[in-house]
Each structure stands twice: as structure tokens, then as C-alpha cells.
Amino acid sequence: MNPNIILIGFMGCGKSTLGRRLAGRLGHEFLDSDDIITAKTGKSIAQIFSDEGETHFRELETEALRGLAAARGIVLATGGGAVLREENRTLLKNLGKVVWLHADPDTLFERASRSGRRPLLEVENPRSSFNSLLESRLPVYRATANLELDATGLSHEQVLEKLLRALDGWTAEIPAPQI
Ligand code: S3P
């Protein structure tokens, strides 16, 4: 048994960092849906948004997820909006255990706006866009996840250990714990 682990959550929650570390510990391959898209198109996510628009990006995102349907032994970090389409949610749930990584809004905003590479926050009032995106997405993350992982106030190492403990002995039959 080599179940895939799928990380979902808002921009800035730390999916890629945690995913890479988790993959290392589990001996899984680490994949990131944004990286799959940039490798395929040769463009950054910001370039795709500005040249072709968000709808085209969402098509590429769905294609990337479809392409992973047969993958085994992976940890996948998804883009923060990957859960928006019903098809994507089904693909992700069929692919593996879905873990929602979250943190308090101020931490998320601070981290998400740090890189300057997130087109959805490159707007006139980023905090207000952030707030409305977060509010609309929270129920979707919650409904999609098998497990919720709150990283507020924790170091990367602490988050990893918390997740490993939760995954240990967790079977599909047992209702997902909230940790
Ligand atoms: C997005 C999140 C980004 C990236 C794109 C859109 C979103 O990924 O896919 O900018 O809609 O929340 P991260 O969550 O890795 O920043």
C-alpha cells in the first residue's frame, strides 16, 4: 500500500514546503500541480493568467489533475483554487487522501502576498480580494478534505510531525480526525 497524499488549502498555507518534506519522509515522489502546468506550457502561472486568463489556467489545472489519475506513491501539492471545480474535487478524492492545510487568515495573507507571484493577489486591494476568496473557499476545502491540519503557530517541522502522526494508522474506514 502506497497511498497518495493530496494537499489542498489556500495560497500561503505551506502546501509545497510541507509536501516536499512529507514526500521525503514517506519515500514518495513530490509533485506540485502548478509546476506541472509551468513545465508543460513553459510559462509561469502569472504569465498564463496575464496572457490567457484565469479560465484557461483552470483548464490547464484540470488537465494536469486528469493526467495524474494513475499515479501511485505521490504527495501532490495543489494550487489554492484546484478545489473549485467539481471535476477536480472528484479527481483529487479518487487520487488519494486529501489533507486540508490551513492557518489563521493573517498568517495566510502575510505568506501569500510575500512572493508577488500570485496573480489573484496582484490587485488594487489585495487584502479585500484575499478575504472574499478565503471566505468563499473555506467550505469547499472543508467539504473536500478527509483530514484538516491547522498549522497556526507551528514550525514546518511541527506541522510535518503532526501530519505524520495523523496519517499513521489512519485507514479509510475510520472517520477522518480533525487535528
Ligand atoms: C491560486 C493559487 C496558486 C496558483 C494560482 C491560483 C488560487 O497556487 O495555482 O495562482 O486560485 O488560489 P498556490 O496555492 O500554490 O499559491
mmCIF file of C-alpha atoms in Angstrom, residues 32-164:
data_model
loop_
_atom_site.group_PDB
_atom_site.id
_atom_site.type_symbol
_atom_site.label_atom_id
_atom_site.label_comp_id
_atom_site.label_asym_id
_atom_site.label_seq_id
_atom_site.Cartn_x
_atom_site.Cartn_y
_atom_site.Cartn_z
ATOM 1 C CA ASP A 32 3.013 20.253 -7.473
ATOM 2 C CA SER A 33 0.138 20.949 -9.858
ATOM 3 C CA ASP A 34 1.403 24.477 -10.604
ATOM 4 C CA ASP A 35 4.830 23.044 -11.508
ATOM 5 C CA ILE A 36 3.228 20.510 -13.850
ATOM 6 C CA ILE A 37 1.444 23.387 -15.599
ATOM 7 C CA THR A 38 4.547 25.566 -15.880
ATOM 8 C CA ALA A 39 6.613 22.616 -17.163
ATOM 9 C CA LYS A 40 4.009 21.849 -19.791
ATOM 10 C CA THR A 41 3.462 25.396 -21.005
ATOM 11 C CA GLY A 42 6.916 26.848 -20.427
ATOM 12 C CA LYS A 43 5.204 29.822 -18.774
ATOM 13 C CA SER A 44 4.908 30.985 -15.192
ATOM 14 C CA ILE A 45 1.468 30.911 -13.566
ATOM 15 C CA ALA A 46 1.451 34.725 -13.578
ATOM 16 C CA GLN A 47 2.219 34.746 -17.326
ATOM 17 C CA ILE A 48 -0.594 32.293 -18.035
ATOM 18 C CA PHE A 49 -3.047 34.454 -16.076
ATOM 19 C CA SER A 50 -1.987 37.622 -17.880
ATOM 20 C CA ASP A 51 -1.721 36.132 -21.409
ATOM 21 C CA GLU A 52 -4.670 33.752 -21.440
ATOM 22 C CA GLY A 53 -6.700 34.485 -18.309
ATOM 23 C CA GLU A 54 -7.830 32.524 -15.290
ATOM 24 C CA THR A 55 -10.310 30.313 -17.179
ATOM 25 C CA HIS A 56 -7.527 28.977 -19.380
ATOM 26 C CA PHE A 57 -5.366 28.409 -16.315
ATOM 27 C CA ARG A 58 -8.216 26.414 -14.731
ATOM 28 C CA GLU A 59 -8.401 24.237 -17.876
ATOM 29 C CA LEU A 60 -4.685 23.538 -17.613
ATOM 30 C CA GLU A 61 -5.103 22.757 -13.935
ATOM 31 C CA THR A 62 -7.857 20.219 -14.628
ATOM 32 C CA GLU A 63 -5.752 18.640 -17.399
ATOM 33 C CA ALA A 64 -2.824 18.337 -15.001
ATOM 34 C CA LEU A 65 -5.026 16.583 -12.424
ATOM 35 C CA ARG A 66 -6.537 14.262 -15.041
ATOM 36 C CA GLY A 67 -3.023 13.285 -16.043
ATOM 37 C CA LEU A 68 -2.296 12.082 -12.512
ATOM 38 C CA ALA A 69 -5.204 9.665 -12.231
ATOM 39 C CA ALA A 70 -2.954 6.582 -12.387
ATOM 40 C CA ALA A 71 -0.159 7.975 -10.194
ATOM 41 C CA ARG A 72 0.934 5.960 -7.164
ATOM 42 C CA GLY A 73 3.188 6.839 -4.257
ATOM 43 C CA ILE A 74 2.967 10.589 -4.692
ATOM 44 C CA VAL A 75 2.481 13.593 -2.476
ATOM 45 C CA LEU A 76 0.685 16.248 -4.516
ATOM 46 C CA ALA A 77 0.534 19.924 -3.584
ATOM 47 C CA THR A 78 -2.338 21.580 -5.418
ATOM 48 C CA GLY A 79 -2.915 25.223 -6.297
ATOM 49 C CA GLY A 80 -5.218 27.007 -3.869
ATOM 50 C CA GLY A 81 -8.050 27.097 -6.397
ATOM 51 C CA ALA A 82 -7.793 23.494 -7.554
ATOM 52 C CA VAL A 83 -10.802 22.519 -5.450
ATOM 53 C CA LEU A 84 -13.127 24.983 -7.174
ATOM 54 C CA ARG A 85 -14.240 22.665 -9.967
ATOM 55 C CA GLU A 86 -16.351 19.688 -9.123
ATOM 56 C CA GLU A 87 -14.416 17.546 -11.612
ATOM 57 C CA ASN A 88 -11.174 18.428 -9.841
ATOM 58 C CA ARG A 89 -12.622 17.590 -6.434
ATOM 59 C CA THR A 90 -13.658 14.172 -7.712
ATOM 60 C CA LEU A 91 -10.248 13.609 -9.310
ATOM 61 C CA LEU A 92 -8.472 14.554 -6.091
ATOM 62 C CA LYS A 93 -10.662 12.401 -3.856
ATOM 63 C CA ASN A 94 -10.152 9.420 -6.181
ATOM 64 C CA LEU A 95 -6.422 10.002 -6.254
ATOM 65 C CA GLY A 96 -5.692 9.706 -2.544
ATOM 66 C CA LYS A 97 -6.116 11.005 0.969
ATOM 67 C CA VAL A 98 -6.947 14.676 0.855
ATOM 68 C CA VAL A 99 -5.412 16.827 3.579
ATOM 69 C CA TRP A 100 -6.513 20.434 4.048
ATOM 70 C CA LEU A 101 -3.657 22.500 5.382
ATOM 71 C CA HIS A 102 -4.774 25.762 6.897
ATOM 72 C CA ALA A 103 -3.727 28.555 9.223
ATOM 73 C CA ASP A 104 -5.184 31.763 10.585
ATOM 74 C CA PRO A 105 -6.037 34.419 7.948
ATOM 75 C CA ASP A 106 -3.320 36.908 8.944
ATOM 76 C CA THR A 107 -0.605 34.271 8.594
ATOM 77 C CA LEU A 108 -2.011 33.137 5.256
ATOM 78 C CA PHE A 109 -2.217 36.687 3.934
ATOM 79 C CA GLU A 110 1.276 37.573 5.056
ATOM 80 C CA ARG A 111 2.738 34.465 3.415
ATOM 81 C CA ALA A 112 0.587 34.552 0.294
ATOM 82 C CA SER A 113 1.391 38.152 -0.524
ATOM 83 C CA ARG A 114 5.116 37.766 0.140
ATOM 84 C CA SER A 115 6.173 36.285 -3.200
ATOM 85 C CA GLY A 116 4.453 38.752 -5.536
ATOM 86 C CA ARG A 117 3.867 35.796 -7.876
ATOM 87 C CA ARG A 118 0.209 35.216 -7.113
ATOM 88 C CA PRO A 119 -1.890 36.920 -9.768
ATOM 89 C CA LEU A 120 -5.104 36.763 -7.734
ATOM 90 C CA LEU A 121 -3.471 38.990 -5.110
ATOM 91 C CA GLU A 122 -1.798 41.376 -7.569
ATOM 92 C CA VAL A 123 -4.794 43.693 -7.422
ATOM 93 C CA GLU A 124 -5.591 47.131 -6.073
ATOM 94 C CA ASN A 125 -6.843 45.918 -2.706
ATOM 95 C CA PRO A 126 -5.209 42.528 -2.131
ATOM 96 C CA ARG A 127 -6.491 42.096 1.432
ATOM 97 C CA SER A 128 -10.075 42.532 0.402
ATOM 98 C CA SER A 129 -9.676 40.053 -2.515
ATOM 99 C CA PHE A 130 -7.929 37.666 -0.158
ATOM 100 C CA ASN A 131 -10.762 37.925 2.381
ATOM 101 C CA SER A 132 -13.506 37.219 -0.096
ATOM 102 C CA LEU A 133 -11.625 34.376 -1.789
ATOM 103 C CA LEU A 134 -10.877 32.791 1.565
ATOM 104 C CA GLU A 135 -14.429 33.124 2.794
ATOM 105 C CA SER A 136 -15.867 31.533 -0.338
ATOM 106 C CA ARG A 137 -13.341 28.707 -0.385
ATOM 107 C CA LEU A 138 -13.292 27.625 3.254
ATOM 108 C CA PRO A 139 -16.439 25.488 2.962
ATOM 109 C CA VAL A 140 -15.079 23.901 -0.223
ATOM 110 C CA TYR A 141 -11.781 22.908 1.391
ATOM 111 C CA ARG A 142 -13.666 21.552 4.386
ATOM 112 C CA ALA A 143 -16.039 19.507 2.240
ATOM 113 C CA THR A 144 -13.255 18.082 0.072
ATOM 114 C CA ALA A 145 -10.779 17.087 2.778
ATOM 115 C CA ASN A 146 -10.511 13.767 4.572
ATOM 116 C CA LEU A 147 -8.405 15.464 7.199
ATOM 117 C CA GLU A 148 -7.881 19.038 8.428
ATOM 118 C CA LEU A 149 -4.483 20.170 9.580
ATOM 119 C CA ASP A 150 -4.180 23.507 11.363
ATOM 120 C CA ALA A 151 -0.653 24.856 11.071
ATOM 121 C CA THR A 152 -1.252 28.092 13.006
ATOM 122 C CA GLY A 153 1.748 28.943 15.154
ATOM 123 C CA LEU A 154 3.632 25.765 14.255
ATOM 124 C CA SER A 155 7.040 25.392 12.631
ATOM 125 C CA HIS A 156 7.384 23.410 9.396
ATOM 126 C CA GLU A 157 8.824 20.537 11.406
ATOM 127 C CA GLN A 158 5.935 20.575 13.878
ATOM 128 C CA VAL A 159 3.370 20.567 11.085
ATOM 129 C CA LEU A 160 5.100 17.625 9.445
ATOM 130 C CA GLU A 161 5.191 15.632 12.686
ATOM 131 C CA LYS A 162 1.533 16.422 13.372
ATOM 132 C CA LEU A 163 0.555 15.198 9.923
ATOM 133 C CA LEU A 164 2.679 12.050 10.134
#
